[in-house]
Amino acid sequence: LDLKNYRDAFMVFDQMLTFEPKNHETWYYKGVSLEKMNHIDKAKECFKQVLILKPDFKRAENKLKKIKKSNRDSLERCYSLINYLPDI
């Protein structure tokens, strides 16, 4: 799917939540669409909401683990780049 389709999907899921705000599947797919559009913080909040509504929903749990690992990997890359900066 291209970015426009993810945006369209997000809009549909967001609208669906106005009618069924406790639907954990809709929260999950809203989070997936946000993740695909690189809105990671907002996606993370959706996945957290899924786990509030359905604590044993493994796909949301896995998404949060993946985001945490990605953030940790990015931070490690930043630290390794600092080592290459010249001393001032």
Tab-separated table of N, CA, C and O in Angstrom:
chain	number	residue	atom	x	y	z
A	1	LEU	N	0.831	-1.196	0.000
A	1	LEU	CA	0.000	0.000	0.000
A	1	LEU	C	0.868	1.249	0.000
A	1	LEU	O	1.926	1.267	0.614
A	2	ASP	N	0.401	2.275	-0.656
A	2	ASP	CA	1.144	3.524	-0.629
A	2	ASP	C	0.644	4.398	0.524
A	2	ASP	O	-0.322	4.071	1.212
A	3	LEU	N	1.331	5.500	0.735
A	3	LEU	CA	1.033	6.381	1.864
A	3	LEU	C	-0.409	6.862	1.843
A	3	LEU	O	-1.063	6.938	2.881
A	4	LYS	N	-0.940	7.152	0.661
A	4	LYS	CA	-2.319	7.631	0.570
A	4	LYS	C	-3.289	6.586	1.102
A	4	LYS	O	-4.234	6.915	1.814
A	5	ASN	N	-3.045	5.321	0.797
A	5	ASN	CA	-3.918	4.258	1.288
A	5	ASN	C	-3.853	4.135	2.809
A	5	ASN	O	-4.861	3.874	3.452
A	6	TYR	N	-2.666	4.313	3.392
A	6	TYR	CA	-2.548	4.271	4.846
A	6	TYR	C	-3.290	5.453	5.464
A	6	TYR	O	-3.926	5.313	6.506
A	7	ARG	N	-3.196	6.591	4.832
A	7	ARG	CA	-3.915	7.774	5.318
A	7	ARG	C	-5.417	7.535	5.252
A	7	ARG	O	-6.154	7.846	6.196
A	8	ASP	N	-5.879	6.978	4.140
A	8	ASP	CA	-7.300	6.659	4.001
A	8	ASP	C	-7.728	5.635	5.050
A	8	ASP	O	-8.795	5.768	5.662
A	9	ALA	N	-6.903	4.621	5.256
A	9	ALA	CA	-7.208	3.599	6.258
A	9	ALA	C	-7.287	4.235	7.646
A	9	ALA	O	-8.226	3.956	8.414
A	10	PHE	N	-6.327	5.089	7.962
A	10	PHE	CA	-6.344	5.777	9.254
A	10	PHE	C	-7.658	6.532	9.442
A	10	PHE	O	-8.283	6.466	10.502
A	11	MET	N	-8.078	7.249	8.413
A	11	MET	CA	-9.303	8.041	8.522
A	11	MET	C	-10.522	7.143	8.764
A	11	MET	O	-11.399	7.479	9.562
A	12	VAL	N	-10.558	5.995	8.109
A	12	VAL	CA	-11.672	5.054	8.304
A	12	VAL	C	-11.663	4.514	9.734
A	12	VAL	O	-12.697	4.516	10.417
A	13	PHE	N	-10.497	4.071	10.214
A	13	PHE	CA	-10.421	3.526	11.565
A	13	PHE	C	-10.739	4.595	12.608
A	13	PHE	O	-11.421	4.322	13.602
A	14	ASP	N	-10.260	5.803	12.379
A	14	ASP	CA	-10.534	6.899	13.305
A	14	ASP	C	-12.041	7.172	13.380
A	14	ASP	O	-12.597	7.346	14.465
A	15	GLN	N	-12.688	7.158	12.235
A	15	GLN	CA	-14.141	7.372	12.192
A	15	GLN	C	-14.878	6.221	12.878
A	15	GLN	O	-15.835	6.440	13.620
A	16	MET	N	-14.417	5.000	12.639
A	16	MET	CA	-15.051	3.839	13.262
A	16	MET	C	-14.999	3.928	14.783
A	16	MET	O	-15.941	3.521	15.470
A	17	LEU	N	-13.913	4.475	15.306
A	17	LEU	CA	-13.757	4.578	16.761
A	17	LEU	C	-14.728	5.572	17.381
A	17	LEU	O	-15.012	5.478	18.575
A	18	THR	N	-15.257	6.495	16.600
A	18	THR	CA	-16.265	7.402	17.162
A	18	THR	C	-17.554	6.635	17.461
A	18	THR	O	-18.311	7.028	18.349
A	19	PHE	N	-17.784	5.544	16.747
A	19	PHE	CA	-18.975	4.719	16.957
A	19	PHE	C	-18.725	3.563	17.923
A	19	PHE	O	-19.628	3.136	18.629
A	20	GLU	N	-17.508	3.027	17.891
A	20	GLU	CA	-17.150	1.898	18.755
A	20	GLU	C	-15.791	2.157	19.413
A	20	GLU	O	-14.781	1.564	19.044
A	21	PRO	N	-15.748	3.042	20.406
A	21	PRO	CA	-14.465	3.419	21.001
A	21	PRO	C	-13.777	2.307	21.793
A	21	PRO	O	-12.599	2.424	22.111
A	22	LYS	N	-14.468	1.214	22.049
A	22	LYS	CA	-13.866	0.112	22.809
A	22	LYS	C	-13.515	-1.084	21.932
A	22	LYS	O	-13.253	-2.176	22.433
A	23	ASN	N	-13.465	-0.875	20.630
A	23	ASN	CA	-13.126	-1.957	19.711
A	23	ASN	C	-11.593	-2.059	19.605
A	23	ASN	O	-10.947	-1.246	18.940
A	24	HIS	N	-11.033	-3.053	20.250
A	24	HIS	CA	-9.567	-3.182	20.300
A	24	HIS	C	-8.960	-3.422	18.924
A	24	HIS	O	-7.861	-2.949	18.636
A	25	GLU	N	-9.663	-4.149	18.049
A	25	GLU	CA	-9.141	-4.409	16.697
A	25	GLU	C	-9.015	-3.101	15.900
A	25	GLU	O	-8.040	-2.899	15.183
A	26	THR	N	-10.013	-2.242	16.036
A	26	THR	CA	-9.965	-0.960	15.318
A	26	THR	C	-8.823	-0.113	15.838
A	26	THR	O	-8.112	0.520	15.048
A	27	TRP	N	-8.611	-0.092	17.157
A	27	TRP	CA	-7.468	0.641	17.722
A	27	TRP	C	-6.160	0.081	17.176
A	27	TRP	O	-5.236	0.836	16.858
A	28	TYR	N	-6.093	-1.243	17.065
A	28	TYR	CA	-4.873	-1.873	16.564
A	28	TYR	C	-4.586	-1.435	15.130
A	28	TYR	O	-3.471	-1.000	14.812
A	29	TYR	N	-5.587	-1.513	14.278
A	29	TYR	CA	-5.354	-1.163	12.871
A	29	TYR	C	-5.161	0.337	12.669
A	29	TYR	O	-4.439	0.757	11.753
A	30	LYS	N	-5.742	1.145	13.532
A	30	LYS	CA	-5.445	2.583	13.499
A	30	LYS	C	-3.960	2.781	13.815
A	30	LYS	O	-3.266	3.541	13.143
A	31	GLY	N	-3.469	2.053	14.819
A	31	GLY	CA	-2.048	2.119	15.162
A	31	GLY	C	-1.147	1.659	14.035
A	31	GLY	O	-0.116	2.269	13.755
A	32	VAL	N	-1.541	0.586	13.367
A	32	VAL	CA	-0.746	0.082	12.232
A	32	VAL	C	-0.674	1.129	11.130
A	32	VAL	O	0.397	1.389	10.571
A	33	SER	N	-1.811	1.754	10.823
A	33	SER	CA	-1.800	2.766	9.760
A	33	SER	C	-0.928	3.954	10.162
A	33	SER	O	-0.178	4.479	9.338
A	34	LEU	N	-0.982	4.353	11.425
A	34	LEU	CA	-0.124	5.449	11.897
A	34	LEU	C	1.353	5.050	11.830
A	34	LEU	O	2.199	5.853	11.421
A	35	GLU	N	1.651	3.826	12.222
A	35	GLU	CA	3.038	3.340	12.159
A	35	GLU	C	3.555	3.378	10.724
A	35	GLU	O	4.678	3.812	10.468
A	36	LYS	N	2.737	2.945	9.774
A	36	LYS	CA	3.146	2.933	8.369
A	36	LYS	C	3.382	4.345	7.833
A	36	LYS	O	4.175	4.533	6.918
A	37	MET	N	2.683	5.330	8.428
A	37	MET	CA	2.881	6.721	8.014
A	37	MET	C	3.996	7.389	8.826
A	37	MET	O	4.235	8.571	8.723
A	38	ASN	N	4.670	6.589	9.653
A	38	ASN	CA	5.792	7.035	10.473
A	38	ASN	C	5.378	7.995	11.601
A	38	ASN	O	6.173	8.808	12.042
A	39	HIS	N	4.157	7.860	12.077
A	39	HIS	CA	3.680	8.599	13.251
A	39	HIS	C	3.787	7.652	14.450
A	39	HIS	O	2.791	7.181	14.992
A	40	ILE	N	5.024	7.379	14.829
A	40	ILE	CA	5.315	6.308	15.777
A	40	ILE	C	4.738	6.592	17.162
A	40	ILE	O	4.164	5.697	17.788
A	41	ASP	N	4.853	7.809	17.661
A	41	ASP	CA	4.330	8.108	18.995
A	41	ASP	C	2.817	7.928	19.055
A	41	ASP	O	2.288	7.384	20.028
A	42	LYS	N	2.126	8.362	18.025
A	42	LYS	CA	0.672	8.195	17.984
A	42	LYS	C	0.301	6.729	17.838
A	42	LYS	O	-0.666	6.260	18.450
A	43	ALA	N	1.066	5.987	17.047
A	43	ALA	CA	0.826	4.553	16.886
A	43	ALA	C	1.002	3.844	18.224
A	43	ALA	O	0.197	2.988	18.602
A	44	LYS	N	2.046	4.226	18.930
A	44	LYS	CA	2.327	3.629	20.231
A	44	LYS	C	1.146	3.829	21.181
A	44	LYS	O	0.748	2.896	21.895
A	45	GLU	N	0.561	5.001	21.169
A	45	GLU	CA	-0.596	5.275	22.028
A	45	GLU	C	-1.779	4.387	21.647
A	45	GLU	O	-2.506	3.918	22.528
A	46	CYS	N	-1.962	4.147	20.370
A	46	CYS	CA	-3.041	3.247	19.924
A	46	CYS	C	-2.796	1.830	20.425
A	46	CYS	O	-3.720	1.166	20.925
A	47	PHE	N	-1.564	1.349	20.309
A	47	PHE	CA	-1.253	-0.006	20.753
A	47	PHE	C	-1.416	-0.125	22.269
A	47	PHE	O	-1.871	-1.161	22.769
A	48	LYS	N	-1.084	0.926	22.994
A	48	LYS	CA	-1.309	0.920	24.442
A	48	LYS	C	-2.803	0.854	24.753
A	48	LYS	O	-3.224	0.158	25.678
A	49	GLN	N	-3.603	1.576	23.982
A	49	GLN	CA	-5.048	1.553	24.179
A	49	GLN	C	-5.604	0.147	23.920
A	49	GLN	O	-6.494	-0.308	24.629
A	50	VAL	N	-5.061	-0.527	22.924
A	50	VAL	CA	-5.476	-1.906	22.649
A	50	VAL	C	-5.279	-2.756	23.898
A	50	VAL	O	-6.166	-3.514	24.306
A	51	LEU	N	-4.112	-2.617	24.528
A	51	LEU	CA	-3.794	-3.447	25.687
A	51	LEU	C	-4.615	-3.063	26.920
A	51	LEU	O	-4.829	-3.901	27.794
A	52	ILE	N	-5.082	-1.834	26.973
A	52	ILE	CA	-6.009	-1.459	28.045
A	52	ILE	C	-7.334	-2.196	27.837
A	52	ILE	O	-7.921	-2.733	28.781
A	53	LEU	N	-7.787	-2.225	26.598
A	53	LEU	CA	-9.063	-2.858	26.278
A	53	LEU	C	-8.978	-4.385	26.284
A	53	LEU	O	-9.936	-5.065	26.649
A	54	LYS	N	-7.834	-4.902	25.838
A	54	LYS	CA	-7.653	-6.361	25.749
A	54	LYS	C	-6.193	-6.687	26.078
A	54	LYS	O	-5.335	-6.760	25.192
A	55	PRO	N	-5.901	-6.854	27.364
A	55	PRO	CA	-4.512	-7.020	27.816
A	55	PRO	C	-3.746	-8.190	27.202
A	55	PRO	O	-2.523	-8.160	27.156
A	56	ASP	N	-4.432	-9.198	26.706
A	56	ASP	CA	-3.739	-10.357	26.152
A	56	ASP	C	-3.621	-10.324	24.628
A	56	ASP	O	-3.335	-11.339	23.997
A	57	PHE	N	-3.783	-9.157	24.032
A	57	PHE	CA	-3.716	-9.021	22.574
A	57	PHE	C	-2.247	-8.955	22.154
A	57	PHE	O	-1.599	-7.909	22.214
A	58	LYS	N	-1.728	-10.102	21.723
A	58	LYS	CA	-0.284	-10.254	21.455
A	58	LYS	C	0.232	-9.369	20.321
A	58	LYS	O	1.368	-8.899	20.374
A	59	ARG	N	-0.580	-9.158	19.295
A	59	ARG	CA	-0.086	-8.349	18.168
A	59	ARG	C	0.240	-6.936	18.621
A	59	ARG	O	1.251	-6.362	18.191
A	60	ALA	N	-0.579	-6.348	19.493
A	60	ALA	CA	-0.293	-4.998	19.997
A	60	ALA	C	0.945	-5.018	20.884
A	60	ALA	O	1.791	-4.127	20.812
A	61	GLU	N	1.043	-6.045	21.695
A	61	GLU	CA	2.220	-6.198	22.558
A	61	GLU	C	3.490	-6.290	21.713
A	61	GLU	O	4.502	-5.641	22.019
A	62	ASN	N	3.428	-7.074	20.639
A	62	ASN	CA	4.588	-7.220	19.746
A	62	ASN	C	4.936	-5.913	19.048
A	62	ASN	O	6.119	-5.602	18.857
A	63	LYS	N	3.928	-5.151	18.654
A	63	LYS	CA	4.186	-3.853	18.019
A	63	LYS	C	4.912	-2.923	18.986
A	63	LYS	O	5.858	-2.224	18.603
A	64	LEU	N	4.475	-2.898	20.248
A	64	LEU	CA	5.139	-2.036	21.234
A	64	LEU	C	6.582	-2.479	21.470
A	64	LEU	O	7.480	-1.637	21.592
A	65	LYS	N	6.815	-3.773	21.505
A	65	LYS	CA	8.187	-4.282	21.661
A	65	LYS	C	9.049	-3.871	20.472
A	65	LYS	O	10.201	-3.484	20.635
A	66	LYS	N	8.477	-3.963	19.273
A	66	LYS	CA	9.205	-3.593	18.056
A	66	LYS	C	9.569	-2.101	18.077
A	66	LYS	O	10.684	-1.720	17.732
A	67	ILE	N	8.631	-1.261	18.498
A	67	ILE	CA	8.885	0.184	18.574
A	67	ILE	C	9.974	0.470	19.601
A	67	ILE	O	10.893	1.249	19.343
A	68	LYS	N	9.897	-0.188	20.739
A	68	LYS	CA	10.905	0.017	21.789
A	68	LYS	C	12.291	-0.393	21.288
A	68	LYS	O	13.267	0.324	21.497
A	69	LYS	N	12.357	-1.538	20.602
A	69	LYS	CA	13.647	-2.000	20.064
A	69	LYS	C	14.165	-1.025	19.009
A	69	LYS	O	15.350	-0.697	18.991
A	70	SER	N	13.298	-0.538	18.157
A	70	SER	CA	13.701	0.414	17.120
A	70	SER	C	14.238	1.697	17.744
A	70	SER	O	15.250	2.240	17.299
A	71	ASN	N	13.564	2.174	18.791
A	71	ASN	CA	14.034	3.380	19.487
A	71	ASN	C	15.397	3.145	20.122
A	71	ASN	O	16.276	4.001	20.051
A	72	ARG	N	15.572	1.972	20.738
A	72	ARG	CA	16.848	1.643	21.372
A	72	ARG	C	17.951	1.548	20.320
A	72	ARG	O	19.051	2.065	20.505
A	73	ASP	N	17.654	0.916	19.174
A	73	ASP	CA	18.640	0.807	18.097
A	73	ASP	C	19.027	2.181	17.559
A	73	ASP	O	20.203	2.446	17.291
A	74	SER	N	18.055	3.070	17.420
A	74	SER	CA	18.336	4.427	16.933
A	74	SER	C	19.229	5.172	17.912
A	74	SER	O	20.161	5.875	17.509
A	75	LEU	N	18.950	5.016	19.191
A	75	LEU	CA	19.764	5.672	20.208
A	75	LEU	C	21.197	5.145	20.189
A	75	LEU	O	22.160	5.927	20.267
A	76	GLU	N	21.352	3.854	20.024
A	76	GLU	CA	22.696	3.264	19.949
A	76	GLU	C	23.446	3.781	18.728
A	76	GLU	O	24.654	4.046	18.808
A	77	ARG	N	22.761	3.934	17.597
A	77	ARG	CA	23.418	4.488	16.403
A	77	ARG	C	23.872	5.921	16.654
A	77	ARG	O	24.958	6.316	16.230
A	78	CYS	N	23.059	6.688	17.348
A	78	CYS	CA	23.445	8.076	17.664
A	78	CYS	C	24.691	8.095	18.527
A	78	CYS	O	25.613	8.875	18.280
A	79	TYR	N	24.718	7.240	19.548
A	79	TYR	CA	25.893	7.185	20.419
A	79	TYR	C	27.137	6.760	19.658
A	79	TYR	O	28.220	7.289	19.880
A	80	SER	N	26.986	5.819	18.748
A	80	SER	CA	28.163	5.394	17.977
A	80	SER	C	28.647	6.502	17.045
A	80	SER	O	29.853	6.632	16.819
A	81	LEU	N	27.745	7.313	16.517
A	81	LEU	CA	28.153	8.426	15.667
A	81	LEU	C	28.897	9.501	16.464
A	81	LEU	O	29.812	10.129	15.949
A	82	ILE	N	28.505	9.666	17.716
A	82	ILE	CA	29.187	10.668	18.561
A	82	ILE	C	30.660	10.320	18.696
A	82	ILE	O	31.512	11.203	18.734
A	83	ASN	N	30.982	9.050	18.728
A	83	ASN	CA	32.375	8.616	18.851
A	83	ASN	C	33.220	9.059	17.655
A	83	ASN	O	34.439	9.143	17.753
A	84	TYR	N	32.591	9.318	16.523
A	84	TYR	CA	33.324	9.723	15.314
A	84	TYR	C	33.467	11.235	15.193
A	84	TYR	O	34.143	11.711	14.294
A	85	LEU	N	32.823	11.973	16.086
A	85	LEU	CA	32.946	13.428	16.023
A	85	LEU	C	34.324	13.853	16.511
A	85	LEU	O	34.855	13.301	17.473
A	86	PRO	N	34.907	14.845	15.864
A	86	PRO	CA	36.223	15.305	16.319
A	86	PRO	C	36.103	16.034	17.664
A	86	PRO	O	35.079	16.645	17.963
A	87	ASP	N	37.154	15.936	18.451
A	87	ASP	CA	37.175	16.679	19.704
A	87	ASP	C	37.325	18.156	19.411
A	87	ASP	O	38.045	18.565	18.507
A	88	ILE	N	36.642	18.954	20.161
A	88	ILE	CA	36.704	20.403	19.954
A	88	ILE	C	37.477	21.054	21.066
A	88	ILE	O	37.470	20.723	22.172
